[in-house]
Coordinates of C-alpha atoms (C1' of nucleotides) in Angstrom, one line a residue:
Chain P
X271 CA 0.0 0.0 0.0
X272 CA 2.9 2.3 0.6
X273 CA 4.1 2.0 -3.0
X274 CA 3.8 5.8 -3.4
X275 CA 7.4 6.8 -3.0
X276 CA 6.7 10.5 -3.4
X277 CA 6.9 12.8 -0.5
X278 CA 3.5 12.8 1.1
X279 CA 4.1 16.2 2.6
X280 CA 3.3 19.3 0.6
X281 CA 6.8 20.6 0.4
X282 CA 8.5 18.6 -2.3
X283 CA 11.9 20.2 -2.8
X284 CA 13.8 17.0 -3.6
X285 CA 15.9 17.8 -0.6
X286 CA 15.7 17.3 3.1
X287 CA 12.3 17.6 4.7
X288 CA 13.7 18.7 8.0
X289 CA 15.6 21.5 6.3
X290 CA 12.5 22.7 4.5
X291 CA 10.8 22.9 7.8
X292 CA 13.7 24.7 9.3
X293 CA 13.9 27.3 6.6
X294 CA 10.2 27.9 6.8
X295 CA 10.7 28.6 10.5
X296 CA 13.6 31.0 10.1
X297 CA 11.7 32.7 7.3
X298 CA 8.8 33.3 9.6
X299 CA 11.0 34.5 12.3
X300 CA 12.7 36.9 10.0
X301 CA 9.3 38.3 9.0
X302 CA 8.3 38.9 12.5
X303 CA 9.3 42.4 13.4
X304 CA 11.1 41.4 16.6
X305 CA 11.3 38.8 19.3
X306 CA 8.4 36.4 19.4
X307 CA 7.3 33.7 21.8
X308 CA 7.6 30.1 20.9
X309 CA 3.9 29.6 20.6
X310 CA 3.3 32.5 18.4
X311 CA 6.1 31.5 16.1
X312 CA 4.7 27.9 16.0
X313 CA 1.3 29.3 15.1
X314 CA 2.7 31.3 12.2
X315 CA 4.7 28.4 10.9
X316 CA 1.8 26.1 11.4
X317 CA 3.5 23.5 13.5
X318 CA 3.1 22.3 17.1
X319 CA 5.2 24.3 19.6
X320 CA 7.2 21.2 20.6
X321 CA 8.4 20.8 17.0
X322 CA 9.4 24.4 16.7
X323 CA 11.2 24.2 20.0
X324 CA 13.4 21.3 18.8
X325 CA 14.3 23.2 15.7
X326 CA 15.1 26.4 17.7
X327 CA 17.5 24.4 19.8
X328 CA 19.6 23.7 16.7
X329 CA 19.4 27.3 15.6
X330 CA 20.5 28.5 19.0
X331 CA 23.4 26.1 19.0
X332 CA 24.5 27.5 15.7
X333 CA 24.0 31.1 16.8
X334 CA 21.4 31.7 14.2
X335 CA 18.8 32.5 16.9
X336 CA 19.1 33.9 20.4
X337 CA 16.8 33.9 23.3
X338 CA 16.2 37.5 24.3
X339 CA 16.6 38.4 27.9
X340 CA 14.7 36.2 30.2
X341 CA 11.4 36.7 28.5
X342 CA 12.2 33.5 26.6
X343 CA 11.4 35.2 23.4
X344 CA 13.3 34.1 20.3
X345 CA 15.1 36.4 17.9
X346 CA 17.6 36.2 15.1
X347 CA 21.2 35.9 16.2
X348 CA 24.6 36.9 15.1
X349 CA 25.1 34.1 12.7
X350 CA 22.1 35.4 10.7
X351 CA 23.9 38.7 10.4
X352 CA 27.1 37.0 9.2
X353 CA 25.4 34.9 6.6
X354 CA 23.5 37.9 5.3
X355 CA 26.6 40.1 5.2
X356 CA 28.4 37.4 3.4
X357 CA 25.7 37.2 0.8
X358 CA 25.7 41.0 0.6
X359 CA 29.5 41.0 0.0
X360 CA 29.1 38.4 -2.8
X361 CA 27.1 40.8 -4.9
X362 CA 29.9 43.2 -4.5
X363 CA 28.3 46.2 -6.0
X364 CA 27.4 46.9 -2.4
X365 CA 30.9 47.4 -1.4
X366 CA 32.0 49.0 -4.6
X367 CA 29.2 51.6 -4.5
X368 CA 29.9 52.4 -0.8
X369 CA 32.1 55.2 -1.8
X370 CA 30.0 56.4 -4.7
X371 CA 26.6 56.6 -3.0
X372 CA 27.5 59.5 -0.8
X373 CA 28.9 61.3 -3.8
X374 CA 25.6 60.8 -5.6
X375 CA 23.8 62.1 -2.6
X376 CA 25.9 65.2 -2.4
X377 CA 25.7 65.9 -6.1
X378 CA 21.9 65.6 -6.1
X379 CA 20.9 66.6 -2.6
X380 CA 18.5 63.7 -2.5
X381 CA 18.3 60.5 -0.4
X382 CA 20.0 57.6 -2.1
X383 CA 18.7 54.0 -1.9
X384 CA 20.4 50.8 -3.1
X385 CA 18.1 47.9 -3.5
X386 CA 18.4 44.4 -4.8
X387 CA 15.8 41.8 -5.8
X388 CA 15.1 39.4 -3.0
X389 CA 12.5 36.7 -2.5
X390 CA 10.0 39.2 -1.0
X391 CA 10.5 41.9 -3.6
X392 CA 12.8 44.9 -4.0
X393 CA 14.9 45.0 -0.8
X394 CA 16.7 48.0 0.6
X395 CA 20.3 47.1 1.2
X396 CA 22.0 50.4 1.8
X397 CA 20.9 54.0 1.9
X398 CA 22.4 57.5 2.3
X399 CA 20.1 60.0 3.8
X400 CA 20.0 63.4 2.3
X401 CA 21.0 66.4 4.4
X402 CA 17.6 67.9 3.7
X403 CA 15.0 66.8 6.2
X404 CA 13.2 64.2 4.2
X405 CA 11.0 62.1 6.4
X406 CA 11.7 58.7 5.1
X407 CA 11.5 55.9 7.6
X408 CA 13.0 53.3 5.5
X409 CA 15.3 50.8 7.2
X410 CA 17.6 48.1 5.9
X411 CA 15.7 45.2 4.6
X412 CA 12.5 47.2 3.8
X413 CA 10.8 45.7 0.8
X414 CA 9.3 48.0 -1.8
X415 CA 6.3 47.4 -4.0
X416 CA 6.8 46.4 -7.6
X417 CA 4.4 48.9 -9.3
X418 CA 4.3 51.9 -7.0
X419 CA 7.9 52.5 -6.2
X420 CA 10.7 53.6 -8.4
X421 CA 12.9 50.9 -7.2
X422 CA 10.3 48.2 -7.8
X423 CA 9.7 49.4 -11.3
X424 CA 13.3 48.9 -12.2
X425 CA 13.0 45.2 -11.4
X426 CA 9.7 45.1 -13.1
X427 CA 11.4 46.3 -16.3
X428 CA 14.8 44.5 -16.1
X429 CA 14.1 41.2 -14.5
X430 CA 13.1 38.0 -16.4
X431 CA 9.3 37.8 -16.2
X432 CA 9.4 34.5 -14.5
X433 CA 11.3 35.9 -11.5
X434 CA 8.6 38.5 -10.7
X435 CA 5.5 36.8 -12.0
X436 CA 4.1 35.8 -8.7
X437 CA 4.7 39.2 -7.0
X438 CA 3.2 41.0 -9.9
X439 CA 0.0 39.0 -9.8
X440 CA -0.2 39.5 -6.1
X441 CA 0.1 43.3 -6.5
X442 CA -2.3 43.5 -9.3
X443 CA -4.9 41.6 -7.3
X444 CA -4.2 43.9 -4.4
X445 CA -4.8 47.0 -6.5
X446 CA -8.0 45.7 -7.9
X447 CA -9.4 45.0 -4.4
X448 CA -8.4 48.5 -3.3
X449 CA -10.8 50.8 -5.1
X450 CA -9.5 53.9 -3.3
X451 CA -6.4 53.8 -5.5
X452 CA -8.4 53.7 -8.7
X453 CA -5.8 55.8 -10.5
X454 CA -3.4 52.9 -10.1
X455 CA -5.6 50.2 -11.5
X456 CA -3.1 48.5 -13.7
X457 CA -3.9 45.4 -15.6
X458 CA -1.7 43.0 -17.6
X459 CA -1.8 45.2 -20.6
X460 CA -1.0 48.4 -18.7
X461 CA 1.9 46.8 -17.0
X462 CA 3.3 45.5 -20.3
X463 CA 3.2 49.0 -21.7
X464 CA 4.7 50.5 -18.5
X465 CA 7.5 48.0 -18.7
X466 CA 8.3 48.9 -22.3
X467 CA 8.2 52.6 -21.5
X468 CA 10.7 52.2 -18.6
X469 CA 13.1 50.1 -20.6
X470 CA 13.1 52.6 -23.4
X471 CA 13.7 55.5 -21.0
X472 CA 16.4 53.7 -19.1
X473 CA 14.9 54.8 -15.8
X474 CA 11.7 54.9 -13.8
X475 CA 10.1 57.7 -11.8
X476 CA 7.2 58.0 -9.4
X477 CA 5.5 61.2 -8.5
X478 CA 3.7 62.3 -5.4
X479 CA 0.7 60.1 -6.1
X480 CA 2.1 57.2 -4.2
X481 CA 3.7 58.8 -1.2
X482 CA 2.3 62.3 -1.0
X483 CA 4.9 64.9 -1.3
X484 CA 7.7 62.5 -2.3
X485 CA 9.1 61.9 -5.7
X486 CA 11.7 59.3 -6.7
X487 CA 13.7 58.3 -9.7
X488 CA 15.5 55.0 -10.1
X489 CA 17.9 53.3 -12.6
X490 CA 19.3 49.8 -12.9
X491 CA 22.8 48.4 -12.7
X492 CA 22.8 45.8 -15.3
X493 CA 24.8 42.6 -15.6
X494 CA 26.1 41.0 -18.7
X495 CA 22.7 39.4 -19.4
X496 CA 21.0 42.7 -19.3
X497 CA 19.3 41.9 -16.0
X498 CA 19.1 44.3 -13.1
X499 CA 21.5 43.3 -10.4
X500 CA 20.4 46.3 -8.2
X501 CA 18.6 49.5 -8.4
X502 CA 19.8 53.0 -7.4
X503 CA 17.0 55.2 -6.3
X504 CA 16.9 58.9 -5.5
X505 CA 14.2 60.3 -3.3
X506 CA 13.3 63.9 -2.8
X507 CA 10.5 66.4 -2.5
X508 CA 11.0 68.6 -5.5
X509 CA 9.0 67.3 -8.6
X510 CA 11.2 69.4 -10.8
X511 CA 14.3 67.4 -9.8
X512 CA 13.1 64.2 -11.6
X513 CA 12.5 65.7 -15.0
X514 CA 13.8 63.3 -17.7
X515 CA 16.2 65.9 -19.0
X516 CA 17.3 67.3 -15.7
X517 CA 20.7 67.2 -14.1
X518 CA 19.6 64.7 -11.4
X519 CA 18.5 62.1 -13.9
X520 CA 21.6 62.5 -16.1
X521 CA 23.8 62.1 -13.0
X522 CA 22.0 59.0 -11.9
X523 CA 22.2 57.4 -15.4
X524 CA 25.8 58.2 -15.7
X525 CA 26.5 56.7 -12.3
X526 CA 24.5 53.5 -13.0
X527 CA 26.2 53.1 -16.4
X528 CA 29.6 53.3 -14.7
X529 CA 28.6 50.7 -12.2
X530 CA 27.2 48.4 -14.9
X531 CA 30.4 48.6 -16.8
X532 CA 32.4 47.8 -13.7
X533 CA 30.2 44.9 -12.9
X534 CA 30.3 43.4 -16.4
X535 CA 34.1 43.8 -17.0
X536 CA 35.1 42.1 -13.7
X537 CA 32.6 39.3 -13.9
X538 CA 33.8 37.7 -17.1
X539 CA 33.6 34.1 -15.8
Chain U
X57 CA 24.0 -2.6 23.8
X58 CA 22.1 0.3 22.2
X59 CA 21.0 1.5 25.6
X60 CA 23.0 4.6 25.0
X61 CA 20.3 7.1 24.1
X62 CA 22.7 9.9 23.6
X63 CA 23.4 11.2 20.2
X64 CA 26.2 9.2 18.7
X65 CA 27.2 12.0 16.4
X66 CA 29.5 14.6 17.6
X67 CA 27.1 17.5 17.2
X68 CA 24.8 17.2 20.2
X69 CA 22.6 20.3 20.2
X70 CA 19.5 18.8 21.6
X71 CA 17.8 19.8 18.4
X72 CA 17.5 18.3 14.9
X73 CA 20.5 16.6 13.6
X74 CA 19.7 17.4 10.0
X75 CA 19.5 21.0 10.8
X76 CA 22.9 21.0 12.5
X77 CA 24.3 19.6 9.3
X78 CA 22.5 22.1 7.2
X79 CA 23.7 25.0 9.2
X80 CA 27.3 23.8 9.1
X81 CA 26.9 23.6 5.4
X82 CA 25.6 27.2 4.9
X83 CA 28.3 28.3 7.4
X84 CA 31.0 26.9 5.2
X85 CA 29.4 28.3 2.1
X86 CA 29.3 31.7 3.8
X87 CA 33.0 31.5 4.6
X88 CA 34.0 30.7 1.1
X89 CA 34.7 34.0 -0.7
X90 CA 32.4 33.2 -3.6
X91 CA 30.8 30.5 -5.7
X92 CA 32.1 27.0 -5.0
X93 CA 31.7 23.7 -6.6
X94 CA 29.7 20.9 -5.0
X95 CA 32.8 18.8 -4.3
X96 CA 34.8 21.6 -2.8
X97 CA 32.0 22.5 -0.5
X98 CA 31.5 18.9 0.5
X99 CA 35.2 18.6 1.3
X100 CA 35.1 21.7 3.5
X101 CA 32.0 20.5 5.3
X102 CA 33.5 17.0 5.6
X103 CA 30.6 15.2 4.1
X104 CA 30.0 13.1 1.0
X105 CA 29.1 15.1 -2.1
X106 CA 25.8 13.3 -2.4
X107 CA 24.8 14.4 1.1
X108 CA 25.7 18.0 0.4
X109 CA 23.8 17.8 -2.8
X110 CA 20.6 16.9 -1.1
X111 CA 20.8 19.7 1.4
X112 CA 21.6 22.2 -1.3
X113 CA 18.4 21.2 -3.1
X114 CA 16.4 22.3 -0.1
X115 CA 18.5 25.5 0.1
X116 CA 17.8 26.3 -3.5
X117 CA 14.1 25.7 -3.1
X118 CA 14.1 28.3 -0.3
X119 CA 16.2 30.8 -2.2
X120 CA 18.9 30.6 0.4
X121 CA 21.4 29.4 -2.3
X122 CA 21.6 29.9 -6.0
X123 CA 23.4 28.1 -8.7
X124 CA 25.6 30.7 -10.5
X125 CA 25.4 30.8 -14.2
X126 CA 25.9 27.4 -15.9
X127 CA 29.1 26.7 -14.1
X128 CA 27.0 24.8 -11.6
X129 CA 28.8 26.5 -8.7
X130 CA 26.8 27.3 -5.6
X131 CA 26.5 30.7 -3.9
X132 CA 24.4 32.4 -1.3
X133 CA 21.1 33.6 -2.6
X134 CA 18.7 36.4 -1.9
X135 CA 17.0 34.8 1.0
X136 CA 20.3 34.9 2.8
X137 CA 20.4 38.6 2.4
X138 CA 17.0 39.1 3.7
X139 CA 17.5 37.0 6.8
X140 CA 20.7 38.9 7.5
X141 CA 19.1 42.3 6.9
X142 CA 16.2 41.3 9.2
X143 CA 18.7 40.3 11.9
X144 CA 20.5 43.6 11.4
X145 CA 17.4 45.6 11.7
X146 CA 16.5 43.7 14.9
X147 CA 19.6 44.9 16.8
X148 CA 18.3 48.3 16.0
X149 CA 21.3 50.3 17.1
X150 CA 22.2 49.8 13.4
X151 CA 19.3 51.9 12.2
X152 CA 19.3 54.2 15.2
X153 CA 23.0 55.0 14.7
X154 CA 22.6 55.5 10.9
X155 CA 22.0 59.2 11.4
X156 CA 24.6 59.5 14.1
X157 CA 27.5 57.8 12.5
X158 CA 28.1 60.4 9.8
X159 CA 27.9 63.1 12.5
X160 CA 30.6 61.4 14.4
X161 CA 32.7 61.1 11.3
X162 CA 32.3 64.7 10.5
X163 CA 33.1 65.8 14.0
X164 CA 36.3 63.8 14.2
X165 CA 37.4 63.6 10.6
X166 CA 38.0 59.9 11.0
X167 CA 36.5 56.8 9.5
X168 CA 33.8 55.3 11.6
X169 CA 33.2 51.6 12.0
X170 CA 30.2 49.9 13.7
X171 CA 30.8 46.2 14.6
X172 CA 29.0 43.6 16.5
X173 CA 30.1 40.3 18.0
X174 CA 29.3 37.4 15.7
X175 CA 30.2 33.8 15.8
X176 CA 33.5 34.4 13.9
X177 CA 34.6 37.4 15.9
X178 CA 34.0 41.2 15.7
X179 CA 32.1 41.8 12.5
X180 CA 31.9 45.0 10.6
X181 CA 28.2 45.9 10.1
X182 CA 28.3 49.5 8.9
X183 CA 31.0 52.1 8.2
X184 CA 31.3 55.7 7.2
X185 CA 34.5 56.5 5.4
X186 CA 36.3 59.7 6.3
X187 CA 36.7 62.4 3.7
X188 CA 40.4 62.1 4.2
X189 CA 42.0 59.5 2.0
X190 CA 42.5 56.6 4.4
X191 CA 43.3 53.4 2.7
X192 CA 41.1 51.0 4.5
X193 CA 39.7 48.2 2.4
X194 CA 37.2 46.9 4.9
X195 CA 34.0 45.6 3.6
X196 CA 30.8 44.7 5.3
X197 CA 31.1 41.4 7.2
X198 CA 34.9 41.7 7.7
X199 CA 35.9 40.1 10.9
X200 CA 38.5 41.7 13.1
X201 CA 41.0 40.1 15.4
X202 CA 40.3 40.1 19.1
X203 CA 43.7 41.3 20.4
X204 CA 45.1 43.4 17.6
X205 CA 42.2 45.6 16.6
X206 CA 40.5 48.3 18.7
X207 CA 37.0 46.9 17.8
X208 CA 38.1 43.4 18.9
X209 CA 39.5 44.6 22.2
X210 CA 36.1 46.1 23.1
X211 CA 34.5 42.7 22.9
X212 CA 37.5 41.3 24.7
X213 CA 36.8 43.6 27.6
X214 CA 33.0 43.7 27.7
X215 CA 31.9 40.2 26.7
X216 CA 31.3 37.3 29.1
X217 CA 34.6 35.3 29.1
X218 CA 32.8 32.2 27.9
X219 CA 31.6 33.9 24.7
X220 CA 35.1 34.7 23.6
X221 CA 37.1 31.9 25.2
X222 CA 37.6 29.9 22.0
X223 CA 38.5 32.8 19.8
X224 CA 41.0 34.1 22.4
X225 CA 42.8 30.8 22.7
X226 CA 43.0 30.5 18.9
X227 CA 44.5 34.0 18.6
X228 CA 47.0 33.4 21.4
X229 CA 48.1 30.2 19.8
X230 CA 48.5 32.0 16.5
X231 CA 50.6 34.7 18.1
X232 CA 52.9 32.2 19.7
X233 CA 53.5 30.4 16.4
X234 CA 54.2 33.7 14.7
X235 CA 57.6 34.9 16.1
X236 CA 57.8 37.8 13.7
X237 CA 55.2 39.6 15.9
X238 CA 57.1 39.1 19.1
X239 CA 56.0 42.4 20.4
X240 CA 52.5 41.1 20.5
X241 CA 53.2 38.0 22.5
X242 CA 50.3 38.0 24.9
X243 CA 49.7 35.2 27.4
X244 CA 46.8 34.6 29.7
X245 CA 48.1 37.0 32.3
X246 CA 48.8 39.8 29.8
X247 CA 45.4 39.5 28.4
X248 CA 43.8 39.6 31.8
X249 CA 45.7 42.8 32.6
X250 CA 44.8 44.3 29.2
X251 CA 41.2 43.5 29.8
X252 CA 41.2 45.3 33.1
X253 CA 43.0 48.3 31.7
X254 CA 40.5 48.7 28.9
X255 CA 37.5 48.3 31.2
X256 CA 38.9 51.0 33.5
X257 CA 39.6 53.4 30.7
X258 CA 36.3 52.8 29.0
X259 CA 37.8 52.6 25.6
X260 CA 40.5 50.7 23.7
X261 CA 43.2 52.0 21.3
X262 CA 45.7 50.5 19.0
X263 CA 48.6 52.3 17.5
X264 CA 50.5 51.9 14.3
X265 CA 52.1 48.7 15.4
X266 CA 49.4 46.5 14.0
X267 CA 48.5 48.2 10.8
X268 CA 51.4 50.5 10.0
X269 CA 50.4 54.1 9.8
X270 CA 46.9 53.6 11.1
X271 CA 45.6 54.2 14.6
X272 CA 42.2 53.5 16.0
X273 CA 40.1 54.0 19.1
X274 CA 37.0 52.1 20.0
X275 CA 34.3 52.2 22.7
X276 CA 31.4 49.9 23.5
X277 CA 27.7 50.4 23.5
X278 CA 26.6 48.5 26.6
X279 CA 23.3 46.8 27.3
X280 CA 21.6 46.6 30.7
X281 CA 23.8 43.7 31.7
X282 CA 27.0 45.7 31.0
X283 CA 27.8 43.6 28.0
X284 CA 29.0 45.1 24.7
X285 CA 26.2 45.1 22.1
X286 CA 28.3 46.7 19.5
X287 CA 31.6 48.6 19.2
X288 CA 32.1 52.0 17.6
X289 CA 35.6 52.5 16.2
X290 CA 37.3 55.5 14.8
X291 CA 40.2 54.9 12.4
X292 CA 42.7 57.6 11.3
X293 CA 46.3 58.3 10.6
X294 CA 47.2 60.9 13.3
X295 CA 48.5 59.3 16.5
X296 CA 47.7 62.5 18.3
X297 CA 44.0 62.1 17.6
X298 CA 43.6 59.1 19.9
X299 CA 45.1 60.6 23.1
X300 CA 43.0 59.6 26.1
X301 CA 42.2 63.2 27.0
X302 CA 41.7 64.4 23.4
X303 CA 38.6 65.7 21.8
X304 CA 38.2 62.7 19.6
X305 CA 38.1 60.2 22.5
X306 CA 35.7 62.4 24.5
X307 CA 33.3 62.7 21.5
X308 CA 33.4 59.0 21.0
X309 CA 32.7 58.2 24.7
X310 CA 29.9 60.8 24.7
X311 CA 28.4 59.2 21.7
X312 CA 28.6 55.7 23.0
X313 CA 27.2 56.6 26.3
X314 CA 24.2 58.2 24.6
X315 CA 23.6 55.1 22.6
X316 CA 23.9 52.9 25.6
X317 CA 21.3 54.9 27.4
X318 CA 19.0 54.8 24.5
X319 CA 19.5 51.0 24.2
X320 CA 18.9 50.4 27.9
X321 CA 15.8 52.6 28.3
X322 CA 13.9 51.1 25.4
X323 CA 14.8 47.5 26.0
X324 CA 13.1 47.2 29.4
X325 CA 11.5 43.9 28.7
Chain N
dA240 C1' -4.1 31.1 45.8
dA241 C1' -6.2 29.2 41.9
dA242 C1' -6.3 29.0 37.2
dT243 C1' -4.6 29.6 32.7
dC244 C1' -1.3 29.8 29.5
dT245 C1' 3.4 28.7 27.9
dA246 C1' 7.7 26.4 27.7
dT247 C1' 10.1 22.0 28.0
dT248 C1' 11.0 17.0 28.3
dG249 C1' 10.0 11.8 27.5
dC250 C1' 8.5 8.0 24.8
dA251 C1' 6.9 4.6 21.1
dT252 C1' 6.4 4.4 16.3
dA253 C1' 7.1 4.8 11.5
dA254 C1' 8.8 7.9 8.5
dT255 C1' 13.1 9.9 7.0
dG256 C1' 17.8 10.6 6.0
dC257 C1' 22.3 8.0 5.3
dG258 C1' 25.7 5.3 3.0
dT259 C1' 26.9 2.8 -0.9
dA260 C1' 26.9 2.6 -5.5
dA261 C1' 25.6 3.2 -10.2
dA262 C1' 24.0 6.4 -13.9
dA263 C1' 24.5 10.7 -16.3
dA264 C1' 26.8 14.7 -17.5
dA265 C1' 30.7 17.5 -18.1
dT266 C1' 35.5 18.0 -18.9
dG267 C1' 40.0 17.1 -21.0
dA268 C1' 43.4 14.6 -23.7
dG269 C1' 45.0 12.2 -27.7
Chain D
dC47 C1' 35.9 12.8 -32.9
dT48 C1' 36.4 9.2 -29.3
dC49 C1' 37.9 7.6 -25.1
dA50 C1' 39.2 8.4 -20.3
dT51 C1' 38.5 10.7 -16.1
dT52 C1' 36.3 13.7 -13.0
dT53 C1' 32.2 15.7 -11.2
dT54 C1' 27.3 15.9 -10.6
dT55 C1' 23.0 13.7 -9.9
dT56 C1' 19.8 9.8 -9.0
dA57 C1' 18.3 5.2 -6.8
dC58 C1' 17.4 2.1 -2.9
dG59 C1' 17.1 -0.7 1.5
dC60 C1' 18.3 -0.4 6.3
dA61 C1' 18.7 1.9 10.7
dT62 C1' 18.6 6.1 12.8
dT63 C1' 15.8 10.0 13.7
dA64 C1' 12.1 13.2 13.8
dT65 C1' 7.3 13.2 15.1
dG66 C1' 2.8 13.6 17.7
dC67 C1' 1.0 13.0 22.0
dA68 C1' 1.0 13.8 26.6
dA69 C1' 2.8 14.9 31.1
dT70 C1' 5.6 18.2 33.9
dA71 C1' 7.4 22.5 35.2
dG72 C1' 7.4 27.4 35.1
dA73 C1' 5.3 31.9 34.5
dT74 C1' 1.6 35.2 34.5
dT75 C1' -2.9 36.8 35.4
dT76 C1' -7.5 36.8 37.8

DNA sequence: AAATCTATTGCATAATGCGTAAAAAATGAG
DNA sequence: CTCATTTTTTACGCATTATGCAATAGATTT
């Protein structure tokens, strides 16, 4: 009767089941804003607390998770930072651009954002706040929407459709169910046209419609395949700053082009 | 004869064995500078390639690992970044100090480093390069030595001895076997005295002996238990800048004290 | 102080990961 | 182009290991 050799659990990755469970657990923990109790974490990951507890024991032993204070709550630990920083250093435009981002900020007077494409969307990896008092509460790891942020639109335009398909659908569904933002109601055709327009222009902008009073312009750093490795975004308050033929946009494009060339020449392997 | 219920493998974490293996594997992958082949990774992690392959399948399914190009080499993926960034955002002195670090840099004219204690040692988490041309090629995730860096010495002095014991011994052994650095030959007694001196002073300095031409001074941000949550380090070229009664040191101490207070008042739970 | 919720540990069972080994694919030499 | 060699991937049965359930211990609230 047990001639079915396939994995009877839903998560068929061809790998190790325990690891699938473990990664689901750390994923949930990462999405929680801060320390969580065992039972809440178990609830989110949809597993009995005792099971979660055993996995957490392994995580703690590896330093991936720590138990905060004596509240017993669990939180991500130092090993998580190290793995993340190692991953960040791999895609080394982060380090390479470290010197350049402040320059760009000073040259434009706008807040500079560096984001990459993660599993949850466009993820902020580094930012340089402008001297001007722009109220942007955007921390490391913030994920930005695909359609309504300049950063997101870069990945919309310069990522293989397969990579963003799921997220795009999710956002489209969300806009439809949100009639208050009727001016944003994109459909499959609109998005296709938007994508083309952005690719032709070489950059993407959003005006104050999405975040009132804030405007942004973004451009991609492209690898040898023409895919966006990261997006550089400038955020400010002056709508005039993001005019297609303005100084800000040209500086941004120049910068991104230089980064793209640097990325493509070194990664010939 | 199998009445021994204890885990017969070496890694007894009280958790899930498969997860211990998995975390060892990602740890190795993180320590490799870049993409690695299956066989090399398996060699490092001391397991048969077939075993590593199965684990990697799970990692890839979760986005923790990607297969670079068609070389088949494995590398850390976007999920690794996200987990790391989430961990970084948790220990929120990173975000809190984001505004403050540049101020400190401008006030002192020195390069500012923010480091935390990770499993591999003192780990650079954020830095602000000084306008002055200081040649410091220090990327995110760089780990600094415990004895011969100002950042490391902070954790030497303000960490529970148990947490740093292993690393300390390793470094002591390394210094002993390295006769060219005879002026560094610390032993258990020396280190104990060094630790006491640093704790009394409230900060640690290193002069040009370790990195010729560079000097550094560091101070801790302490949590409610009196342990160092992170270290703030100033790096420069002028030995006069790091005098104990100088302006730079007092600015640094003032800054760290402020951060410590902020940390302790908000984390009352 | 009682009660409720949460965290942690123990145990039997069967499901899962492990080693061995072979197939398939890639690489390199003649 | 063909063969030889290395590397990656898949297959399978056995034994170890993760699991669900339940009991205990601890914490927090009424």
